[in-house]
Coordinates of C-alpha atoms and ligand atoms in Angstrom, one line a residue:
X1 CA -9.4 -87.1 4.1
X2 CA -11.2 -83.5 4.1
X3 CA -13.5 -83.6 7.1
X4 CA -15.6 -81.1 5.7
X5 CA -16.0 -84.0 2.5
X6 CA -16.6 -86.8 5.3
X7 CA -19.7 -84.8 7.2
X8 CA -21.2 -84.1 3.9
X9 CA -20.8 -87.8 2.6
X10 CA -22.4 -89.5 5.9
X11 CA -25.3 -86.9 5.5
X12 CA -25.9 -89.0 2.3
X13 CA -24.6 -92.3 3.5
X14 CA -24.8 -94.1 6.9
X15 CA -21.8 -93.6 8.3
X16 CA -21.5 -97.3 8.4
X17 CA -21.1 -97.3 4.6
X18 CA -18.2 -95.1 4.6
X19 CA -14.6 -95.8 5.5
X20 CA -11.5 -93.9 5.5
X21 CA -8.1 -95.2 4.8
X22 CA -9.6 -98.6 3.3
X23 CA -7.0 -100.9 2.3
X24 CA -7.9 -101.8 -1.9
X25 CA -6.2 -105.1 -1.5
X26 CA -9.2 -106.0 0.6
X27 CA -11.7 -105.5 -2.7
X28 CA -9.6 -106.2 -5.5
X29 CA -9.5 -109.9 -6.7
X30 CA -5.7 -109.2 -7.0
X31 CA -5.4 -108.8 -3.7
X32 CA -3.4 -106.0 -4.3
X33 CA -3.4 -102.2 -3.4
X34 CA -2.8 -99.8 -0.6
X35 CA -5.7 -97.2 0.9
X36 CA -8.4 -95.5 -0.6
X37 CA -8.7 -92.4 1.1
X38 CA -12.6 -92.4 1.1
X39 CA -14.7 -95.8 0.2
X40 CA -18.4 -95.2 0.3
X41 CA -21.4 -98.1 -0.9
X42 CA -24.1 -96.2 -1.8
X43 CA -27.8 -98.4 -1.6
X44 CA -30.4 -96.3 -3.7
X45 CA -29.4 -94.6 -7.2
X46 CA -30.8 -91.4 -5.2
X47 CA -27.5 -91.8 -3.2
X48 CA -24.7 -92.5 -6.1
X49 CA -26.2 -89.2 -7.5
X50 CA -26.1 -87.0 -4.4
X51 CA -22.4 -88.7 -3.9
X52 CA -21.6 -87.9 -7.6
X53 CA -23.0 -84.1 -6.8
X54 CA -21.0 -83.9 -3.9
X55 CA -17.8 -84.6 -5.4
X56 CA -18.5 -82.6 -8.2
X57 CA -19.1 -79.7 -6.1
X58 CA -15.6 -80.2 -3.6
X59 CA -13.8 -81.2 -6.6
X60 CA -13.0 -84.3 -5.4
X61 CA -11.3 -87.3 -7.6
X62 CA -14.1 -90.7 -7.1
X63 CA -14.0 -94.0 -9.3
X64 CA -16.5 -96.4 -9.6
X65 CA -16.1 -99.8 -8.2
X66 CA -17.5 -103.1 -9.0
X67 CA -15.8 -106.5 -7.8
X68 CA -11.9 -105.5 -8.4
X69 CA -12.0 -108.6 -10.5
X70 CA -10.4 -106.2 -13.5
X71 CA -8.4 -103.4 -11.1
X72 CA -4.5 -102.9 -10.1
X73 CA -4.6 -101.0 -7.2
X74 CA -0.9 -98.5 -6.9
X75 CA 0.8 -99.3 -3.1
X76 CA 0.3 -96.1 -2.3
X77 CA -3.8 -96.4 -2.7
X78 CA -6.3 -93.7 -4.1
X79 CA -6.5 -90.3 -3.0
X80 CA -10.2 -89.4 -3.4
X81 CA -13.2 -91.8 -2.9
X82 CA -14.2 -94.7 -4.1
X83 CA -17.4 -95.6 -5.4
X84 CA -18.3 -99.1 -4.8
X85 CA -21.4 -100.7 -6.9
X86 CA -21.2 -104.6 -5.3
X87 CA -23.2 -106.5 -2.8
X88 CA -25.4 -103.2 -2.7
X89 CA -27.3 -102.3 -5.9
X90 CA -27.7 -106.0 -6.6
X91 CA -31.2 -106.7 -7.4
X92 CA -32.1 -109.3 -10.1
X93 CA -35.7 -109.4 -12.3
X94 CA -36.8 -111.9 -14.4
X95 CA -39.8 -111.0 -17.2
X96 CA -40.5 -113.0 -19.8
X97 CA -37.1 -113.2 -21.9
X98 CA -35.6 -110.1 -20.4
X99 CA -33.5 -109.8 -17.1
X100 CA -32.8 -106.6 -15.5
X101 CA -30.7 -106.2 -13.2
X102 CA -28.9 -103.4 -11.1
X103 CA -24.9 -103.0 -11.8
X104 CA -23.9 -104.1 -8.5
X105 CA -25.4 -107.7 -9.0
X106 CA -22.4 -110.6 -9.7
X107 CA -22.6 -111.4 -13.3
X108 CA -22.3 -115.1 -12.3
X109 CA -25.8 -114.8 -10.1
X110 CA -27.7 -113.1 -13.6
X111 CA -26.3 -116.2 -15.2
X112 CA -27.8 -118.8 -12.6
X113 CA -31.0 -116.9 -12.8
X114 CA -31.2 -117.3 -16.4
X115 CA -30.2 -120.5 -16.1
X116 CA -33.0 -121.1 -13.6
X117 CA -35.7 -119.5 -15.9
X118 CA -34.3 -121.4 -18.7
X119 CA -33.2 -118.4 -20.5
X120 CA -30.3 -119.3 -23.2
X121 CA -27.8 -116.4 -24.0
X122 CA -25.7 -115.7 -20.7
X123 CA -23.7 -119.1 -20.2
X124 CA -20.2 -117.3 -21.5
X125 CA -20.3 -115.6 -18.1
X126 CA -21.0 -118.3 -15.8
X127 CA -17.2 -117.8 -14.2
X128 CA -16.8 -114.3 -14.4
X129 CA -16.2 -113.0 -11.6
X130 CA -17.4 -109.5 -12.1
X131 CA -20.5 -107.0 -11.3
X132 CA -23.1 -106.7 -14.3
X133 CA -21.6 -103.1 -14.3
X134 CA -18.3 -104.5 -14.7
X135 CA -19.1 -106.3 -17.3
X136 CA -20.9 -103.8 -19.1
X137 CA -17.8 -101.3 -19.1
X138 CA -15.8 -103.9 -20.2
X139 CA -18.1 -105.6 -22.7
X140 CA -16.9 -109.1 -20.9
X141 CA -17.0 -112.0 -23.0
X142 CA -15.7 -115.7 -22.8
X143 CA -15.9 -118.7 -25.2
X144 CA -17.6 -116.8 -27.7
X145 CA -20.0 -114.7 -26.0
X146 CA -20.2 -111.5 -24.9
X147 CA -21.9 -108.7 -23.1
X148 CA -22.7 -107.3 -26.6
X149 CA -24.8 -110.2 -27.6
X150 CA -27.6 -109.8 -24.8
X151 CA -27.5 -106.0 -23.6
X152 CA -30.8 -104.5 -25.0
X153 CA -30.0 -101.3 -22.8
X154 CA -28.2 -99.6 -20.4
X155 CA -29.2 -97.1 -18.0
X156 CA -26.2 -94.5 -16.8
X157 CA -25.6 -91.5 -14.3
X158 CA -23.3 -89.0 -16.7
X159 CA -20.3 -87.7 -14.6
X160 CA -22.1 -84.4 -14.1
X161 CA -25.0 -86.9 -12.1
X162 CA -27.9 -86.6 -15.3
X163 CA -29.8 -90.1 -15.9
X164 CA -29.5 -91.5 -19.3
X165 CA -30.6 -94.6 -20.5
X166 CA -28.4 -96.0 -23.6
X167 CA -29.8 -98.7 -26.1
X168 CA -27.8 -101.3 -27.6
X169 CA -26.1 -99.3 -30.3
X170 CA -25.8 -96.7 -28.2
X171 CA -23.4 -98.6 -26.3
X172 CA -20.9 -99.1 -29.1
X173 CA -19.3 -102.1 -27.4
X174 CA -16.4 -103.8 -28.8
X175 CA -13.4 -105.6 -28.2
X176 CA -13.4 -104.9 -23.9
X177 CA -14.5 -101.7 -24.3
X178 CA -17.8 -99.5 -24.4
X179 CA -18.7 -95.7 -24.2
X180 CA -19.6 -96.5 -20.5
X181 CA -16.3 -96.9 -19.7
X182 CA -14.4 -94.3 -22.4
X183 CA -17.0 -91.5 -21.2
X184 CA -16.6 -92.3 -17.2
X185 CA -20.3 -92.8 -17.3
X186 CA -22.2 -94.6 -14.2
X187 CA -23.9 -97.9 -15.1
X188 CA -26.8 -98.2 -12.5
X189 CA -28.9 -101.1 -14.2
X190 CA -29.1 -103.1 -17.4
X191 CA -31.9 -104.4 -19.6
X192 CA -30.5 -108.3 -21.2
X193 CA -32.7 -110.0 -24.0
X194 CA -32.4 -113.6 -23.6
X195 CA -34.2 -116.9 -25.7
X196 CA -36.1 -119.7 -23.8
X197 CA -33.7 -122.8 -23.8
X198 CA -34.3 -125.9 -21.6
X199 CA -32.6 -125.4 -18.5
X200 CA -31.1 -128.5 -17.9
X201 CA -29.2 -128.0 -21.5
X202 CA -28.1 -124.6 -20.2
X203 CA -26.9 -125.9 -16.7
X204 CA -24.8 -128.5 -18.6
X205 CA -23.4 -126.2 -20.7
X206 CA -22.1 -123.9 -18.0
X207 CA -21.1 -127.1 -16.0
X208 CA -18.8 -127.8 -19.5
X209 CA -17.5 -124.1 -19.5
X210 CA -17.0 -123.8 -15.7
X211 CA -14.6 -127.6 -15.9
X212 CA -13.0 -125.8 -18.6
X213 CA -12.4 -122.8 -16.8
X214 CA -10.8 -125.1 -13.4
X215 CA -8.8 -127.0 -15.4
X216 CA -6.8 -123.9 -17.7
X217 CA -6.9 -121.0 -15.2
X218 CA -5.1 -120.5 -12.2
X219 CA -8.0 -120.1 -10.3
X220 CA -6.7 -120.8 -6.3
X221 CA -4.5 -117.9 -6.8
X222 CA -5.2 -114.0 -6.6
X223 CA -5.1 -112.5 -10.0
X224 CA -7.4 -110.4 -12.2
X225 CA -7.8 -113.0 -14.9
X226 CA -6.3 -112.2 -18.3
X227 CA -3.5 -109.6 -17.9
X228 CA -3.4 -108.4 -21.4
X229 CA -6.3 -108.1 -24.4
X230 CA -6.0 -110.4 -27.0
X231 CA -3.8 -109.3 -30.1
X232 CA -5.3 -109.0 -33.0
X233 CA -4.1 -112.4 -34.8
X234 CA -2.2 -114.5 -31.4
X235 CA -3.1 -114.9 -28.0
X236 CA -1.3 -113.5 -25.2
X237 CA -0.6 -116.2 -23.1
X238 CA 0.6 -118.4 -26.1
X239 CA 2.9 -115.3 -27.3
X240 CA 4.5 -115.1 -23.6
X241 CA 4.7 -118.6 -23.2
X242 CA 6.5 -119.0 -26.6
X243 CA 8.7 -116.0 -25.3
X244 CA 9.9 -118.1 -22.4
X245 CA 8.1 -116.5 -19.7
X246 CA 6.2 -119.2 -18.2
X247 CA 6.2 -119.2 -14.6
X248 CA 8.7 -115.9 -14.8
X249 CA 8.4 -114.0 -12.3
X250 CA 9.3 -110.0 -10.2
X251 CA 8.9 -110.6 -6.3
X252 CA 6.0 -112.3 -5.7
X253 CA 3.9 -111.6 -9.0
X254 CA 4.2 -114.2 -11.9
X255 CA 3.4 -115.5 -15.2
X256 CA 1.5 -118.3 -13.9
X257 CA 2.6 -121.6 -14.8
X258 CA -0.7 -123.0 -15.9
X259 CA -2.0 -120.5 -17.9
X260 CA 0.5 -117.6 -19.2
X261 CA -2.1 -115.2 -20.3
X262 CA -2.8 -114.6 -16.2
X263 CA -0.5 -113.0 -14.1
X264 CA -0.8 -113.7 -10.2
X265 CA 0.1 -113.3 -6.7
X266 CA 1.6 -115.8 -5.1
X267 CA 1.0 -114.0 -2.0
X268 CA 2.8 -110.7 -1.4
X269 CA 3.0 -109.4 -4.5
X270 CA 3.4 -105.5 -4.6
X271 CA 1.6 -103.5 -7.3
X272 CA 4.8 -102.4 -8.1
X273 CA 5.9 -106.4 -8.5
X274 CA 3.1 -106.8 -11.2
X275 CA 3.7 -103.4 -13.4
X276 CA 7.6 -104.4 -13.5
X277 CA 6.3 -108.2 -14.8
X278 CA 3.9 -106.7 -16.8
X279 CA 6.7 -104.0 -18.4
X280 CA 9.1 -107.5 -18.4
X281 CA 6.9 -109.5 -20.4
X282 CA 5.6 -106.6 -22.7
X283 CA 9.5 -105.7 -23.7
X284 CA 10.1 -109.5 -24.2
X285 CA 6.9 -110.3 -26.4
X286 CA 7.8 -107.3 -28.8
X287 CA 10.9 -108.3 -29.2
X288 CA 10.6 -111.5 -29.8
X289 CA 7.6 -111.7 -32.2
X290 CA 7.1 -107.8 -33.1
X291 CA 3.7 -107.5 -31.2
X292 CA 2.6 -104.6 -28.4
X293 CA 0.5 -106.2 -25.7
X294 CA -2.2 -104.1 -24.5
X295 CA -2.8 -104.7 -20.7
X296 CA -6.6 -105.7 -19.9
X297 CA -6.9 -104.9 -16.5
X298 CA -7.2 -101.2 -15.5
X299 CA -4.9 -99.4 -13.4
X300 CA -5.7 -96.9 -10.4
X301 CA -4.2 -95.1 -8.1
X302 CA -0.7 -94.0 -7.2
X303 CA 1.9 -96.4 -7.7
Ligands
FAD401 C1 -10.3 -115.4 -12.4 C2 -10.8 -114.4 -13.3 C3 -11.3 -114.7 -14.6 C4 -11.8 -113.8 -15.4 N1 -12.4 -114.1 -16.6 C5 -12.8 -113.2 -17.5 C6 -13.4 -113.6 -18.7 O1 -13.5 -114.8 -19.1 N2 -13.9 -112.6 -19.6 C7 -13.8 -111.3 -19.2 O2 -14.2 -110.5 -20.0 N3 -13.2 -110.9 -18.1 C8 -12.8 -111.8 -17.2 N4 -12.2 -111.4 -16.0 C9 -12.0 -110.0 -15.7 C10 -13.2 -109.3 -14.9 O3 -13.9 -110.3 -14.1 C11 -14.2 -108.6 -15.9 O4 -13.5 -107.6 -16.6 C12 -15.4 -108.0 -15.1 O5 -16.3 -107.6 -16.1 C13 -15.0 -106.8 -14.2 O6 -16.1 -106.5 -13.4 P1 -15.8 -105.9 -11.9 O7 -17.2 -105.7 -11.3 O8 -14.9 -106.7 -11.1 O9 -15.1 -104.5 -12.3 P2 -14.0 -103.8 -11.6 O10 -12.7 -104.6 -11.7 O11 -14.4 -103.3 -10.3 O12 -13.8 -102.5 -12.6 C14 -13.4 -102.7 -13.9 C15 -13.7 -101.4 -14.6 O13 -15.1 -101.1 -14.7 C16 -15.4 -99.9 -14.0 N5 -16.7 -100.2 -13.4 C17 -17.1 -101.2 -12.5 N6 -18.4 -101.1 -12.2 C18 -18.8 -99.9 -12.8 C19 -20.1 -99.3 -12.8 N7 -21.2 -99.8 -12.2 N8 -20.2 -98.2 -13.6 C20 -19.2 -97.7 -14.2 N9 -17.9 -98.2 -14.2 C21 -17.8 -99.4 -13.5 C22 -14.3 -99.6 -13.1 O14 -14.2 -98.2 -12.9 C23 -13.1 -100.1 -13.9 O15 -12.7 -99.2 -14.9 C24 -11.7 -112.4 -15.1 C25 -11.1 -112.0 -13.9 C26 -10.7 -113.0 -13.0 C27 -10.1 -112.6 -11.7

């Protein structure tokens, strides 16, 4: 890494926030991925923008991090810095029926907080296991909820580091996607209308969706949850199961056996294991029933 880059960055960031050479597989929920030249955790919005600015200036490649919960990480690892938005930037405000809360907060702690202030609205994301900016970029969603549903606004630093906040429509949130994400923009904090609920009813609920959740997904291994998006008309994992893939597998990545729609490591999987499965199951679906899977989780770095 450039050390002119490094003394500039720890002028903005302790320097025990920033690490060189940091292995990805250590922050992606795949477990996956070789070194990020630069990782930085900024603490204050003041710092992602003077980070932002900086890399701007010394041309230098950064990506925004949440929880890896969505993220294949290349072997070979990143070559720029890494931006990461999680366990900093993580404050959570309830008022009335509106929660804001910074991107860097777990999406399933804004759900317990709801919960707790009986607030009705957020239950779909009791088990994801994502950042609120995350979720955001990826308009999240799970037994028929989504991120769409409760955003009432979201406040972003623009690549070139200007503050914008976006309202709802703004957004343009669809099917895993939002102009957060298409535009590279910065989500810093989010507004979410809620409705008063008892909060025992709510706690059951998520108790219902979190049993469901155990019992279908593959949960005690390392994956990044559903592989591909949903095709308009099927569902992935039934389409590769009827394709014969359950349980198929490239090295140490597979088609999990309980749920076919997740692919996971069994342990040593390579990134290079899962994009060979992924291309395996992709040609295989196609040919069997006609239909291009679209991958869900994003890919980064050099492979
Ligand atoms: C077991 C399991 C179950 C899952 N179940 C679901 C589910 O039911 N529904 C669902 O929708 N998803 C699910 N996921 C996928 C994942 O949790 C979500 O997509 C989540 O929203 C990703 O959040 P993250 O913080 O981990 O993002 P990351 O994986 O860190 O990043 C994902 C994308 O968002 C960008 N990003 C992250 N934070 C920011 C930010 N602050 N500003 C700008 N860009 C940012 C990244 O650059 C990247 O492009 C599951 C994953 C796992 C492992």
């Amino acid at each position: 890494m450039d050390r002119k880059f490094l003394d500039r960055v720890t002028e903005i960031i302790d320097k025990e926030r920033v690490f060189t050479d940091e292995p990805m597989s250590r922050h992606t929920t795949f477990r996956i991925g070789g070194p990020a030249d630069c990782f930085v955790c900024p603490e204050t919005v003041d710092e992602v923008q003077k980070v932002v600015r900086l890399c701007n200036e010394m041309d230098m490649p950064f990506y925004l991090l949440g929880n890896g919960s969505n993220l294949l990480v290349g072997d070979k690892g990143f070559r720029g810095v890494i931006v990461r938005l999680y366990k900093q930037m993580d404050k959570i405000e309830v008022s009335g029926t509106k929660i804001r809360a910074q991107a860097g907060a777990l999406l399933v702690k804004v759900a317990s907080e709801a919960c707790r202030n009986g607030l009705t609205g957020l239950e779909f994301a009791g088990g994801i296991p994502g950042t609120l900016g995350g979720a955001v970029v990826m308009n999240a969603g799970a037994y028929g909820g989504e991120m769409k549903n409760v955003l009432e606004e979201v406040t972003v630093l623009t690549r070139e580091g200007e503050l914008l906040t976006l309202s709802k429509e703004e957004l343009e949130l669809g099917y895993r996607t939002s102009i957060v994400g298409r535009r590279g923009y910065i989500a810093l904090e989010a507004v979410l209308q809620l409705e008063k609920k008892d909060a025992k009813e709510i706690r059951e609920y998520m108790n219902e969706l979190r049993e469901k959740r155990t019992t279908k997904q593959p949960l005690e291994y390392a994956s990044a949850g559903s592989t591909f998006k949903r095709p308009e008309g099927h569902f992935a994992g039934q389409l590769i199961e009827q394709a014969g893939l359950r349980g198929f597998r490239v090295g140490d990545a597979q088609v999990s056996e309980k749920h076919c729609g997740f692919l996971i490591n069994r342990g040593n999987a390579t990134a290079e294991d899962v994009v060979e499965l992924m291309r395996e199951v992709t040609v295989k679906v196609e040919e069997k029933f006609g239909v291009t899977l679209e991958p869900e989780v994003k890919k980064l770095g050099e492979f």
